[in-house]
PDB file of C-alpha atoms in Angstrom:
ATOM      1  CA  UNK A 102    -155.316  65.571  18.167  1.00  0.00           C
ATOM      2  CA  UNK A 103    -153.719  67.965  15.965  1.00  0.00           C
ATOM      3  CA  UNK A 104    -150.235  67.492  17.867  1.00  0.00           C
ATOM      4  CA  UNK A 105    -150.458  64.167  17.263  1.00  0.00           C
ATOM      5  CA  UNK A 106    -151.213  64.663  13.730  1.00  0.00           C
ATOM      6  CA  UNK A 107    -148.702  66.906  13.368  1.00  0.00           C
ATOM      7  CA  UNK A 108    -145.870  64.817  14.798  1.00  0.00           C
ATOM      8  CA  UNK A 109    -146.759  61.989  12.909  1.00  0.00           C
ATOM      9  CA  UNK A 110    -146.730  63.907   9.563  1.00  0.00           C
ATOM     10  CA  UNK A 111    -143.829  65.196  10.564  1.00  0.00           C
ATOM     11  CA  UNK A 112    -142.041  61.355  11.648  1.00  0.00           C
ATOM     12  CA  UNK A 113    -143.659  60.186   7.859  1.00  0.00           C
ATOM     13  CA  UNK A 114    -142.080  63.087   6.413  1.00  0.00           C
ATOM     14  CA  UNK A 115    -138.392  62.122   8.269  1.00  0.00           C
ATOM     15  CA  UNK A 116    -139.345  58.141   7.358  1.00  0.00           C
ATOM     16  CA  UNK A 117    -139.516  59.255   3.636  1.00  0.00           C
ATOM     17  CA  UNK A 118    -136.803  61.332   3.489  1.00  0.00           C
ATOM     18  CA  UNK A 119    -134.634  58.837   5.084  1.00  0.00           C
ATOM     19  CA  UNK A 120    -135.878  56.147   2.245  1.00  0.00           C
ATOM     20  CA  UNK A 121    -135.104  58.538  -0.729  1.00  0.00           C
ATOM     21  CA  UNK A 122    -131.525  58.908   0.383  1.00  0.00           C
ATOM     22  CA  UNK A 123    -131.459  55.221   0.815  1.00  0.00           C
ATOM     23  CA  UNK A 124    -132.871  54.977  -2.519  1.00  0.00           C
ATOM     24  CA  UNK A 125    -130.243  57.641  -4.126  1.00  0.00           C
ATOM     25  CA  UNK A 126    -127.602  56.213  -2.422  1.00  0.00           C
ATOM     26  CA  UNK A 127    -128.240  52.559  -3.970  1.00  0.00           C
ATOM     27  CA  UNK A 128    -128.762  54.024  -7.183  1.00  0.00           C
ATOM     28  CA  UNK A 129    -125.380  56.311  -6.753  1.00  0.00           C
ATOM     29  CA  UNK A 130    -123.832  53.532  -5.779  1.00  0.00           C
ATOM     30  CA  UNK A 131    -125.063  51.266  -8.962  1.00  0.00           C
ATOM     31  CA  UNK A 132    -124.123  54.099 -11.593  1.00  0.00           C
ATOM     32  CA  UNK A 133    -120.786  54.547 -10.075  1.00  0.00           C
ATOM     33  CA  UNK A 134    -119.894  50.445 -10.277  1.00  0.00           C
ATOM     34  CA  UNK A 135    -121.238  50.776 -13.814  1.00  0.00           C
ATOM     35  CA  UNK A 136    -119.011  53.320 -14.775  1.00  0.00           C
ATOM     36  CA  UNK A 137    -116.174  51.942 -13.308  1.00  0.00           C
ATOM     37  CA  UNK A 138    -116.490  48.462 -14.792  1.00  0.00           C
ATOM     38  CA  UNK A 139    -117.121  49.969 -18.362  1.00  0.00           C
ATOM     39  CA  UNK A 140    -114.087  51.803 -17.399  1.00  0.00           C
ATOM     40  CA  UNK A 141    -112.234  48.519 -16.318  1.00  0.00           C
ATOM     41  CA  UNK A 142    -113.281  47.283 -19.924  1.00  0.00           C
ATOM     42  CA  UNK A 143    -112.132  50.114 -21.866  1.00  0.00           C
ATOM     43  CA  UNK A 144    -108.663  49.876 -20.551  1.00  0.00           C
ATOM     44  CA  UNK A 145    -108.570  45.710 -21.272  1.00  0.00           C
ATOM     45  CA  UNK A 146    -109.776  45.815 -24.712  1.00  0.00           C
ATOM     46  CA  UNK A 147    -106.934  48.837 -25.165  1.00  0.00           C
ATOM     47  CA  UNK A 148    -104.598  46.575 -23.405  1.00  0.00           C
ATOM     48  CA  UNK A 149    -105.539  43.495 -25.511  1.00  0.00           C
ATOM     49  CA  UNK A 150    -105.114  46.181 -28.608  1.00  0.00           C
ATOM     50  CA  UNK A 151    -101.758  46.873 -27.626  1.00  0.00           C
ATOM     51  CA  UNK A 152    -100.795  43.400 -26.723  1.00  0.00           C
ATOM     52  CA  UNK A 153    -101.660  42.232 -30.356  1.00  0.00           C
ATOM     53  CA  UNK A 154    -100.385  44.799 -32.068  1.00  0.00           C
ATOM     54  CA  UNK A 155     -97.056  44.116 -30.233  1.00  0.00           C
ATOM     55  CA  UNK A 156     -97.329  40.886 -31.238  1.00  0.00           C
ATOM     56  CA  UNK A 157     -97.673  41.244 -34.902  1.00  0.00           C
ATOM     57  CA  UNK A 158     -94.771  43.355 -34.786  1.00  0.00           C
ATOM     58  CA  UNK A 159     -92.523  40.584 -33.543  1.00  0.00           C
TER      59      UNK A 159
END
């Protein structure tokens, strides 16, 4: 009986572990496209700065 407990604490151990770096990896994953797309926006909005100031100078 206490093998058995054992191994399955050990197996729920592995089975939570293996969610948490699921987890982390989703989140990772979400942070990173966030950072990128307000990076994405940055550079329009400095594009669209550029573009109009070119403008007005023609």
């Amino acid at each position: 009986i206490e093998q058995v407990t054992s191994q399955m604490e050990k197996r729920e151990k592995s089975i939570i572990d293996v969610i948490d770096n699921q987890l982390f990896n989703h989140i990772n994953h979400d942070i990173l496209g966030k950072l990128k797309i307000s990076e994405l926006k940055f550079r329009m909005r400095r594009r669209a700065r550029i573009v109009k100031q070119l403008i007005r100078g023609n």
